[in-house]
Amino acid sequence: MVTLLIGAGLIILGIVVITHDRRTFLSGLLPFLGLLTWLTGLIPVWLASTLFVIVLPLGILGEVLTHDGYWLLSRYGTSAKGYFFLVGGFLVMVFAPLFPVLWLLWRSVLIVKLMLAIYGYVAVLIDAYLLATVINALPLTIKPTKILILGAGLIKGGVGPVLRRRLLGGLALYQCFPKAELIMSGGQGDDEPEPEAVAMHRFARQKGVPESAIRLETNSTNTATNLSEAKRFINSGDRVVLVTSDHLLRSLLYARRQGVNCQGLAVHTPHFTFTCNAFIRELGAYTIIHRYLISLGLVLVIILCLI
């Protein structure tokens, strides 16, 4: 009964966080921990751990790594990176059926206990980040006055497939709210002939968007500066929708830090490999941003195992 109450409390707290401002890692972590705690009160712990801590993260990571390795090898030929992804993904998937066996038979062995605890900690982070991303991709609840489209690298000097999807998603939203302003955000990379925002502006004009509805931000160099530079076009009373693709959650976290009140619209990337690589990259970027806090959590998990 106590376990069920704790789980319910975590879920309710998660709902409160989501209702107040879902642009936080806690929007995924609290409901996930609540569901996991709830399950441990209904079914054996090892089964709950296998379902929530093993199946999801191993399914994601194994599929991502194996697919990316195969794609890299088939497209670019023999490479260390391709084999690393292919073999690594295979080994990750092989570990899945071994986890419950290790838990049931050798969980009292210190090295096994530490391995399972560290893996479980990492898996919880993966699951929670995925859930937070899904929650932040839920349908919009505002009528935007500003639509901020984040740039992506130009391909051969023009709009590539990822940026095209973002632009089409933002323009479709603009068609629903024609009084909103479009903010094209993207500077010029070393390998680009012009700022991304300029190419985005040209694309929008070709689609019939009037000049008066477009604002250009051409100074940014990454996602963080996209938000900081675009702030000059955003007023305190604006309702902003941020349009991007797979790095939706990190973009929204940056927007929250910058004091930009917004919701996110995620467009699907045109190739599965883009999505796979993006998920790994985004989780890695989030880990680097919060490396001290995440490292502290890992140290506490190890200490608890040694007690």
CSV table of C-alpha atoms in Angstrom, one decimal, residues 131-306:
chain,number,residue,atom,x,y,z
A,131,LEU,CA,9.1,10.5,-21.9
A,132,ALA,CA,9.8,14.2,-21.3
A,133,THR,CA,10.4,14.6,-25.1
A,134,VAL,CA,7.1,13.0,-25.9
A,135,ILE,CA,5.2,15.1,-23.3
A,136,ASN,CA,6.7,18.3,-24.8
A,137,ALA,CA,5.7,17.2,-28.3
A,138,LEU,CA,2.0,17.0,-27.2
A,139,PRO,CA,-0.4,19.2,-29.2
A,140,LEU,CA,-0.2,22.9,-28.7
A,141,THR,CA,-2.5,24.6,-26.3
A,142,ILE,CA,-1.9,28.2,-27.4
A,143,LYS,CA,-2.7,30.4,-30.4
A,144,PRO,CA,0.7,31.7,-31.4
A,145,THR,CA,1.6,35.4,-32.1
A,146,LYS,CA,5.2,34.5,-33.0
A,147,ILE,CA,6.4,31.3,-34.8
A,148,LEU,CA,10.1,30.8,-34.2
A,149,ILE,CA,11.7,28.3,-36.7
A,150,LEU,CA,15.2,27.1,-35.8
A,151,GLY,CA,17.7,26.8,-38.6
A,152,ALA,CA,19.6,23.7,-39.7
A,153,GLY,CA,22.7,23.3,-41.9
A,154,LEU,CA,22.3,24.2,-45.6
A,155,ILE,CA,23.0,21.4,-48.1
A,156,LYS,CA,25.0,22.6,-51.2
A,157,GLY,CA,24.0,26.1,-50.4
A,158,GLY,CA,20.3,25.4,-50.2
A,159,VAL,CA,17.6,24.2,-47.8
A,160,GLY,CA,18.3,20.6,-46.9
A,161,PRO,CA,15.7,17.9,-46.0
A,162,VAL,CA,15.8,18.6,-42.2
A,163,LEU,CA,15.4,22.3,-42.6
A,164,ARG,CA,12.7,21.9,-45.3
A,165,ARG,CA,10.6,19.8,-42.8
A,166,ARG,CA,11.0,22.5,-40.2
A,167,LEU,CA,10.0,25.2,-42.6
A,168,LEU,CA,7.0,23.3,-43.9
A,169,GLY,CA,5.9,22.6,-40.4
A,170,GLY,CA,6.2,26.3,-39.4
A,171,LEU,CA,4.5,27.5,-42.6
A,172,ALA,CA,1.6,25.1,-42.0
A,173,LEU,CA,1.1,26.5,-38.5
A,174,TYR,CA,1.3,30.0,-40.0
A,175,GLN,CA,-1.5,29.2,-42.4
A,176,CYS,CA,-3.6,28.4,-39.4
A,177,PHE,CA,-2.6,31.6,-37.6
A,178,PRO,CA,-1.9,34.1,-40.4
A,179,LYS,CA,-1.7,37.1,-38.0
A,180,ALA,CA,1.4,35.5,-36.4
A,181,GLU,CA,4.9,36.6,-37.3
A,182,LEU,CA,7.5,34.2,-38.5
A,183,ILE,CA,11.0,34.4,-37.0
A,184,MET,CA,13.7,32.7,-39.1
A,185,SER,CA,16.7,31.9,-36.9
A,186,GLY,CA,20.0,30.7,-38.2
A,187,GLY,CA,23.5,32.2,-38.8
A,188,GLN,CA,26.1,31.4,-41.3
A,189,GLY,CA,28.4,28.4,-40.8
A,190,ASP,CA,32.0,28.2,-42.2
A,191,ASP,CA,30.8,25.9,-45.0
A,192,GLU,CA,27.7,27.9,-45.9
A,193,PRO,CA,27.5,30.6,-48.5
A,194,GLU,CA,24.9,32.6,-46.6
A,195,PRO,CA,23.1,32.7,-43.3
A,196,GLU,CA,20.5,29.9,-42.8
A,197,ALA,CA,17.9,32.5,-42.1
A,198,VAL,CA,18.3,34.1,-45.5
A,199,ALA,CA,17.7,30.8,-47.2
A,200,MET,CA,14.7,30.2,-44.9
A,201,HIS,CA,13.4,33.6,-45.8
A,202,ARG,CA,13.7,32.9,-49.5
A,203,PHE,CA,11.9,29.5,-49.1
A,204,ALA,CA,9.0,31.2,-47.2
A,205,ARG,CA,8.7,34.0,-49.8
A,206,GLN,CA,8.5,31.4,-52.6
A,207,LYS,CA,5.6,29.7,-50.7
A,208,GLY,CA,3.7,33.0,-50.7
A,209,VAL,CA,4.4,34.4,-47.2
A,210,PRO,CA,4.4,38.2,-47.3
A,211,GLU,CA,7.6,40.1,-46.5
A,212,SER,CA,5.9,41.9,-43.6
A,213,ALA,CA,5.3,38.6,-41.7
A,214,ILE,CA,9.0,37.6,-41.6
A,215,ARG,CA,11.7,38.5,-39.2
A,216,LEU,CA,15.3,37.4,-39.7
A,217,GLU,CA,17.9,36.5,-37.1
A,218,THR,CA,21.2,35.8,-38.7
A,219,ASN,CA,23.8,35.9,-35.9
A,220,SER,CA,23.2,32.6,-34.1
A,221,THR,CA,25.7,29.8,-34.2
A,222,ASN,CA,23.9,27.1,-32.2
A,223,THR,CA,20.6,26.2,-30.5
A,224,ALA,CA,21.4,28.3,-27.4
A,225,THR,CA,22.2,31.5,-29.4
A,226,ASN,CA,19.1,30.8,-31.6
A,227,LEU,CA,17.0,31.6,-28.6
A,228,SER,CA,19.1,34.5,-27.1
A,229,GLU,CA,19.4,36.3,-30.5
A,230,ALA,CA,15.7,35.8,-31.4
A,231,LYS,CA,14.6,37.3,-28.1
A,232,ARG,CA,14.8,40.8,-29.6
A,233,PHE,CA,11.8,40.0,-31.8
A,234,ILE,CA,9.7,38.7,-28.9
A,235,ASN,CA,7.6,40.8,-26.5
A,236,SER,CA,6.6,39.8,-23.0
A,237,GLY,CA,3.0,39.2,-24.0
A,238,ASP,CA,3.8,37.1,-27.1
A,239,ARG,CA,2.6,33.5,-27.4
A,240,VAL,CA,5.5,31.7,-29.0
A,241,VAL,CA,5.7,28.4,-30.8
A,242,LEU,CA,9.2,27.0,-31.4
A,243,VAL,CA,9.5,24.8,-34.5
A,244,THR,CA,12.3,22.3,-34.7
A,245,SER,CA,12.8,18.6,-35.1
A,246,ASP,CA,14.5,16.0,-32.9
A,247,HIS,CA,16.1,18.4,-30.4
A,248,LEU,CA,12.8,19.8,-29.3
A,249,LEU,CA,13.3,19.2,-25.5
A,250,ARG,CA,16.8,20.7,-25.4
A,251,SER,CA,15.5,23.7,-27.4
A,252,LEU,CA,12.6,24.2,-25.0
A,253,LEU,CA,15.0,24.0,-22.0
A,254,TYR,CA,17.2,26.7,-23.5
A,255,ALA,CA,14.1,28.8,-24.1
A,256,ARG,CA,13.1,28.4,-20.5
A,257,ARG,CA,16.5,29.5,-19.4
A,258,GLN,CA,16.3,32.5,-21.7
A,259,GLY,CA,12.9,33.5,-20.3
A,260,VAL,CA,11.1,32.8,-23.5
A,261,ASN,CA,7.6,31.6,-22.8
A,262,CYS,CA,6.8,29.1,-25.5
A,263,GLN,CA,5.6,25.7,-26.5
A,264,GLY,CA,7.2,23.4,-29.1
A,265,LEU,CA,6.2,21.9,-32.4
A,266,ALA,CA,8.4,19.0,-33.5
A,267,VAL,CA,8.5,17.9,-37.1
A,268,HIS,CA,9.6,14.5,-38.1
A,269,THR,CA,13.0,14.2,-39.8
A,270,PRO,CA,12.9,12.6,-43.2
A,271,HIS,CA,15.2,9.6,-42.5
A,272,PHE,CA,15.2,7.2,-39.6
A,273,THR,CA,18.9,7.5,-39.2
A,274,PHE,CA,18.6,11.3,-38.6
A,275,THR,CA,16.1,10.5,-35.8
A,276,CYS,CA,18.4,7.8,-34.3
A,277,ASN,CA,21.5,10.0,-34.4
A,278,ALA,CA,19.6,12.9,-33.1
A,279,PHE,CA,18.3,11.0,-30.0
A,280,ILE,CA,21.8,9.9,-29.1
A,281,ARG,CA,23.2,13.4,-29.7
A,282,GLU,CA,20.5,15.1,-27.7
A,283,LEU,CA,20.7,12.8,-24.8
A,284,GLY,CA,24.5,13.3,-24.8
A,285,ALA,CA,24.2,17.0,-25.0
A,286,TYR,CA,21.8,17.1,-22.1
A,287,THR,CA,24.2,14.9,-20.1
A,288,ILE,CA,27.0,17.3,-20.8
A,289,ILE,CA,24.9,20.3,-19.8
A,290,HIS,CA,24.0,18.7,-16.5
A,291,ARG,CA,27.1,16.6,-16.1
A,292,TYR,CA,27.8,17.6,-12.4
A,293,LEU,CA,24.2,16.8,-11.3
A,294,ILE,CA,24.1,13.5,-13.2
A,295,SER,CA,27.5,12.5,-12.0
A,296,LEU,CA,26.4,13.2,-8.4
A,297,GLY,CA,23.4,11.0,-8.9
A,298,LEU,CA,25.6,8.2,-10.2
A,299,VAL,CA,28.0,8.5,-7.2
A,300,LEU,CA,25.0,8.3,-4.9
A,301,VAL,CA,23.8,5.1,-6.7
A,302,ILE,CA,27.2,3.5,-6.3
A,303,ILE,CA,27.4,4.5,-2.6
A,304,LEU,CA,24.0,2.9,-2.0
A,305,CYS,CA,25.2,-0.3,-3.6
A,306,LEU,CA,28.2,-0.4,-1.3
